[in-house]
Short mmCIF file of C-alpha atoms in Angstrom, two decimals:
data_model
loop_
_atom_site.label_atom_id
_atom_site.label_comp_id
_atom_site.label_asym_id
_atom_site.label_seq_id
_atom_site.Cartn_x
_atom_site.Cartn_y
_atom_site.Cartn_z
CA ALA C 509 127.10 202.47 123.74
CA GLN C 510 129.38 202.48 121.19
CA THR C 511 128.07 202.86 117.36
CA VAL C 512 129.82 202.82 113.98
CA THR C 513 128.88 205.02 111.16
CA GLN C 514 129.26 204.49 107.45
CA SER C 515 128.22 207.61 105.37
CA GLN C 516 128.85 206.27 102.13
CA PRO C 517 126.33 203.65 101.10
CA GLU C 518 127.82 203.22 97.64
CA MET C 519 131.20 204.03 96.13
CA SER C 520 132.47 203.50 92.77
CA VAL C 521 136.18 203.43 91.47
CA GLN C 522 138.00 202.72 88.30
CA GLU C 523 140.20 199.61 87.96
CA ALA C 524 143.70 200.25 89.04
CA GLU C 525 142.95 203.41 90.70
CA THR C 526 142.47 204.22 94.63
CA VAL C 527 139.71 204.41 96.43
CA THR C 528 139.05 205.28 100.27
CA LEU C 529 136.14 204.15 102.19
CA SER C 530 135.09 206.11 105.60
CA CYS C 531 134.04 204.83 108.75
CA THR C 532 133.68 206.79 112.12
CA TYR C 533 132.63 205.40 115.50
CA ASP C 534 131.86 206.81 118.78
CA THR C 535 133.14 205.37 122.25
CA SER C 536 134.30 206.29 125.59
CA GLU C 537 136.76 203.42 125.58
CA SER C 538 140.52 204.11 125.29
CA ASP C 539 141.23 200.50 124.31
CA TYR C 540 139.45 198.63 121.48
CA TYR C 541 139.78 196.85 118.17
CA LEU C 542 138.38 198.14 114.89
CA PHE C 543 138.13 195.64 111.66
CA TRP C 544 137.21 196.18 107.95
CA TYR C 545 135.25 193.10 106.56
CA LYS C 546 134.39 192.49 102.91
CA GLN C 547 131.46 190.66 101.55
CA PRO C 548 131.60 189.64 98.12
CA PRO C 549 128.50 188.65 96.27
CA SER C 550 128.97 185.09 97.53
CA ARG C 551 128.04 186.60 100.97
CA GLN C 552 131.01 185.24 102.78
CA MET C 553 132.33 187.82 105.38
CA ILE C 554 135.91 188.12 105.01
CA LEU C 555 138.40 189.75 107.44
CA VAL C 556 140.36 192.40 105.21
CA ILE C 557 142.28 194.18 108.19
CA ARG C 558 142.26 195.00 111.55
CA GLN C 559 143.65 197.59 113.85
CA GLU C 560 144.55 197.84 117.50
CA ALA C 561 143.45 201.42 119.34
CA TYR C 562 146.66 201.53 120.97
CA LYS C 563 149.01 201.01 118.08
CA GLN C 564 149.74 204.39 116.43
CA GLN C 565 150.97 202.38 113.37
CA ASN C 566 148.32 202.32 110.81
CA ALA C 567 147.61 198.65 109.86
CA THR C 568 148.61 197.34 105.96
CA GLU C 569 147.40 194.42 104.19
CA ASN C 570 149.07 194.50 100.61
CA ARG C 571 146.83 196.68 98.80
CA PHE C 572 144.69 197.29 101.86
CA SER C 573 145.53 200.05 104.32
CA VAL C 574 143.74 202.02 106.84
CA ASN C 575 144.16 205.63 108.20
CA PHE C 576 143.52 205.29 112.01
CA GLN C 577 142.72 208.78 113.48
CA LYS C 578 142.10 207.99 117.12
CA ALA C 579 141.37 211.47 118.21
CA ALA C 580 138.75 212.14 115.34
CA LYS C 581 137.37 208.58 115.79
CA SER C 582 137.81 207.80 112.25
CA PHE C 583 139.14 204.64 110.66
CA SER C 584 139.01 204.65 106.68
CA LEU C 585 140.23 201.91 104.32
CA LYS C 586 142.24 202.60 101.38
CA ILE C 587 142.41 199.91 98.51
CA SER C 588 145.26 200.77 96.35
CA ASP C 589 145.39 199.56 92.67
CA SER C 590 141.80 198.34 92.65
CA GLN C 591 140.83 194.93 90.81
CA LEU C 592 137.54 193.76 89.67
CA GLY C 593 137.57 191.02 92.58
CA ASP C 594 137.33 194.06 95.13
CA ALA C 595 133.85 194.57 94.19
CA ALA C 596 131.82 193.89 97.35
CA MET C 597 130.05 195.39 100.48
CA TYR C 598 132.64 196.55 102.94
CA PHE C 599 131.52 196.78 106.84
CA CYS C 600 133.57 198.48 109.40
CA ALA C 601 133.28 197.02 112.88
CA TYR C 602 134.13 197.76 116.51
CA ARG C 603 135.12 195.53 119.46
CA SER C 604 135.73 195.99 123.20
CA PRO C 605 138.83 194.44 124.26
CA TYR C 606 137.62 193.10 127.68
CA GLY C 607 135.77 189.80 126.40
CA GLY C 608 132.60 188.07 127.85
CA ALA C 609 129.61 190.09 127.15
CA THR C 610 131.49 192.75 125.28
CA ASN C 611 132.67 190.45 123.06
CA LYS C 612 130.17 191.64 120.40
CA LEU C 613 131.16 193.30 116.95
CA ILE C 614 129.29 196.09 116.36
CA PHE C 615 129.05 197.01 112.29
CA GLY C 616 128.26 199.86 110.42
CA THR C 617 125.71 199.86 107.80
CA GLY C 618 128.09 199.17 104.92
CA THR C 619 129.46 200.66 101.64
CA LEU C 620 128.99 198.96 98.55
CA LEU C 621 131.87 199.13 96.33
CA ALA C 622 131.69 198.89 92.48
CA VAL C 623 134.86 198.58 90.34
CA GLN C 624 134.82 199.51 86.92
CA PRO C 625 136.79 198.03 84.12
CA GLU B 1048 140.26 173.37 107.98
CA ALA B 1049 138.84 175.73 110.60
CA GLN B 1050 135.57 176.83 109.83
CA VAL B 1051 132.10 177.72 111.05
CA THR B 1052 129.28 175.56 109.23
CA GLN B 1053 125.68 176.84 108.87
CA ASN B 1054 122.84 175.49 107.50
CA PRO B 1055 120.70 175.64 105.22
CA ARG B 1056 122.04 178.12 102.90
CA TYR B 1057 118.54 179.31 101.35
CA LEU B 1058 115.24 178.44 103.38
CA ILE B 1059 111.69 179.52 102.24
CA THR B 1060 109.07 178.82 104.75
CA VAL B 1061 105.43 180.07 105.68
CA THR B 1062 104.49 182.04 108.61
CA GLY B 1063 103.99 180.24 111.87
CA LYS B 1064 106.12 176.96 110.88
CA LYS B 1065 108.87 176.34 113.29
CA LEU B 1066 112.41 176.24 111.92
CA THR B 1067 116.13 175.61 113.18
CA VAL B 1068 119.11 177.02 111.56
CA THR B 1069 122.07 175.04 112.61
CA CYS B 1070 125.57 176.23 113.22
CA SER B 1071 128.56 174.30 114.04
CA GLN B 1072 132.32 175.13 114.47
CA ASN B 1073 135.38 173.06 114.79
CA MET B 1074 137.90 175.51 116.47
CA ASN B 1075 136.93 174.97 120.08
CA HIS B 1076 135.87 178.53 120.39
CA GLU B 1077 133.96 179.48 123.52
CA TYR B 1078 132.20 182.83 121.89
CA MET B 1079 129.33 182.13 119.52
CA SER B 1080 126.92 184.40 118.06
CA TRP B 1081 123.96 185.11 115.75
CA TYR B 1082 123.60 188.03 113.52
CA ARG B 1083 120.97 189.26 110.86
CA GLN B 1084 121.74 191.57 107.97
CA ASP B 1085 119.28 193.84 106.64
CA PRO B 1086 119.59 196.63 103.94
CA GLY B 1087 120.86 199.96 105.33
CA LEU B 1088 121.14 198.49 108.63
CA GLY B 1089 124.11 196.52 108.37
CA LEU B 1090 124.70 193.50 110.72
CA ARG B 1091 122.70 193.22 114.22
CA GLN B 1092 123.48 190.81 116.77
CA ILE B 1093 120.47 188.52 117.93
CA TYR B 1094 121.98 186.28 120.66
CA TYR B 1095 125.41 185.16 121.89
CA SER B 1096 126.90 182.57 123.92
CA MET B 1097 130.08 182.72 126.13
CA ASN B 1098 130.05 178.90 126.68
CA VAL B 1099 127.98 175.87 127.39
CA GLU B 1100 124.75 176.62 129.02
CA VAL B 1101 125.33 180.56 128.89
CA THR B 1102 123.60 182.32 126.30
CA ASP B 1103 122.37 185.97 126.37
CA LYS B 1104 120.13 188.39 124.31
CA GLY B 1105 121.93 190.77 121.93
CA ASP B 1106 120.26 193.50 120.20
CA VAL B 1107 117.31 192.11 118.34
CA PRO B 1108 116.45 188.89 120.29
CA GLU B 1109 112.58 188.88 119.73
CA GLY B 1110 111.32 186.10 118.11
CA TYR B 1111 114.21 184.19 118.31
CA LYS B 1112 115.84 181.08 120.57
CA VAL B 1113 118.98 179.72 120.87
CA SER B 1114 120.54 176.77 122.86
CA ARG B 1115 124.20 175.86 123.53
CA LYS B 1116 124.12 172.50 124.84
CA GLU B 1117 127.46 171.55 123.05
CA LYS B 1118 130.19 173.79 122.81
CA ARG B 1119 130.40 173.41 119.06
CA ASN B 1120 126.80 173.73 118.32
CA PHE B 1121 124.55 176.71 118.46
CA PRO B 1122 121.47 176.65 116.69
CA LEU B 1123 118.94 179.41 116.22
CA ILE B 1124 115.28 178.54 116.59
CA LEU B 1125 112.44 180.44 115.11
CA GLU B 1126 109.21 178.93 116.92
CA SER B 1127 106.84 181.25 114.84
CA PRO B 1128 108.43 182.83 111.93
CA SER B 1129 106.79 186.15 110.86
CA PRO B 1130 107.47 187.82 107.65
CA ASN B 1131 109.55 190.69 109.36
CA GLN B 1132 112.26 187.76 110.05
CA THR B 1133 113.05 187.53 106.38
CA SER B 1134 116.45 188.26 106.46
CA LEU B 1135 120.18 187.16 105.80
CA TYR B 1136 121.30 185.39 108.96
CA PHE B 1137 125.20 184.70 109.80
CA CYS B 1138 126.56 182.54 112.67
CA ALA B 1139 129.98 183.38 113.77
CA SER B 1140 132.41 182.28 116.60
CA SER B 1141 135.32 183.70 118.19
CA GLN B 1142 137.78 183.29 121.03
CA ASN B 1143 136.47 184.71 124.36
CA GLY B 1144 138.37 186.59 126.96
CA GLN B 1145 140.53 189.85 126.36
CA GLY B 1146 141.67 190.20 122.98
CA GLY B 1147 140.60 191.47 119.50
CA TRP B 1148 140.13 188.31 117.75
CA GLY B 1149 137.65 188.85 114.56
CA TYR B 1150 134.88 186.51 114.04
CA THR B 1151 134.92 183.60 111.94
CA PHE B 1152 131.75 183.45 109.98
CA GLY B 1153 129.26 180.88 108.46
CA SER B 1154 128.47 181.43 105.14
CA GLY B 1155 125.00 182.86 105.67
CA THR B 1156 121.56 181.84 105.62
CA ARG B 1157 119.32 183.61 103.31
CA LEU B 1158 115.43 182.95 105.08
CA THR B 1159 112.04 184.10 103.38
CA VAL B 1160 109.22 183.89 105.44
CA VAL B 1161 106.07 184.39 103.36
#
């Protein structure tokens, strides 16, 4: 069974600085998808970025980018030029590509990011 | 607007009093799922449904029921709630089949069982 591990329960960053959130996963599958979700105090789950395992190029969305290391099974999220609105819980998630009963998103335990002004 | 509508947003109930949390999506998604979120545990899947009348257990199904009579609706039923079911609940929907679609989530239901 696949597992996702986020080893940093809490992180803090100064406004305008860069922070990296860590995520590792375990799987025997060669194809899969990885996600980062943001959960602000409003509780809404917001998709930040998505990575396809068969693509070597790291995904990027504006100030958010990932460092995907397939061999190491590592999927870290880098937030550049941090803003106060980035303060939130961040969840890393894994999904098999095959659909059906394997459609499940498997989540890590989350990292709570504080942004200091 | 494409969305998952989940109600209520907050709910306080007493042990043993049956309750239903509703979930509806307007994206014609086949796959729907319920998760609970607890501190230090992340989100864990309770039940999922791959289509109308097709449901199955997730990782933590004990104490919950679901039904899928229509494609758009997927209610979560707690027949006899207990305090250990105090949690934040999310409904989500997605395309089914091969591919790496993310989920669209509802806005969450904060349930407290006293």
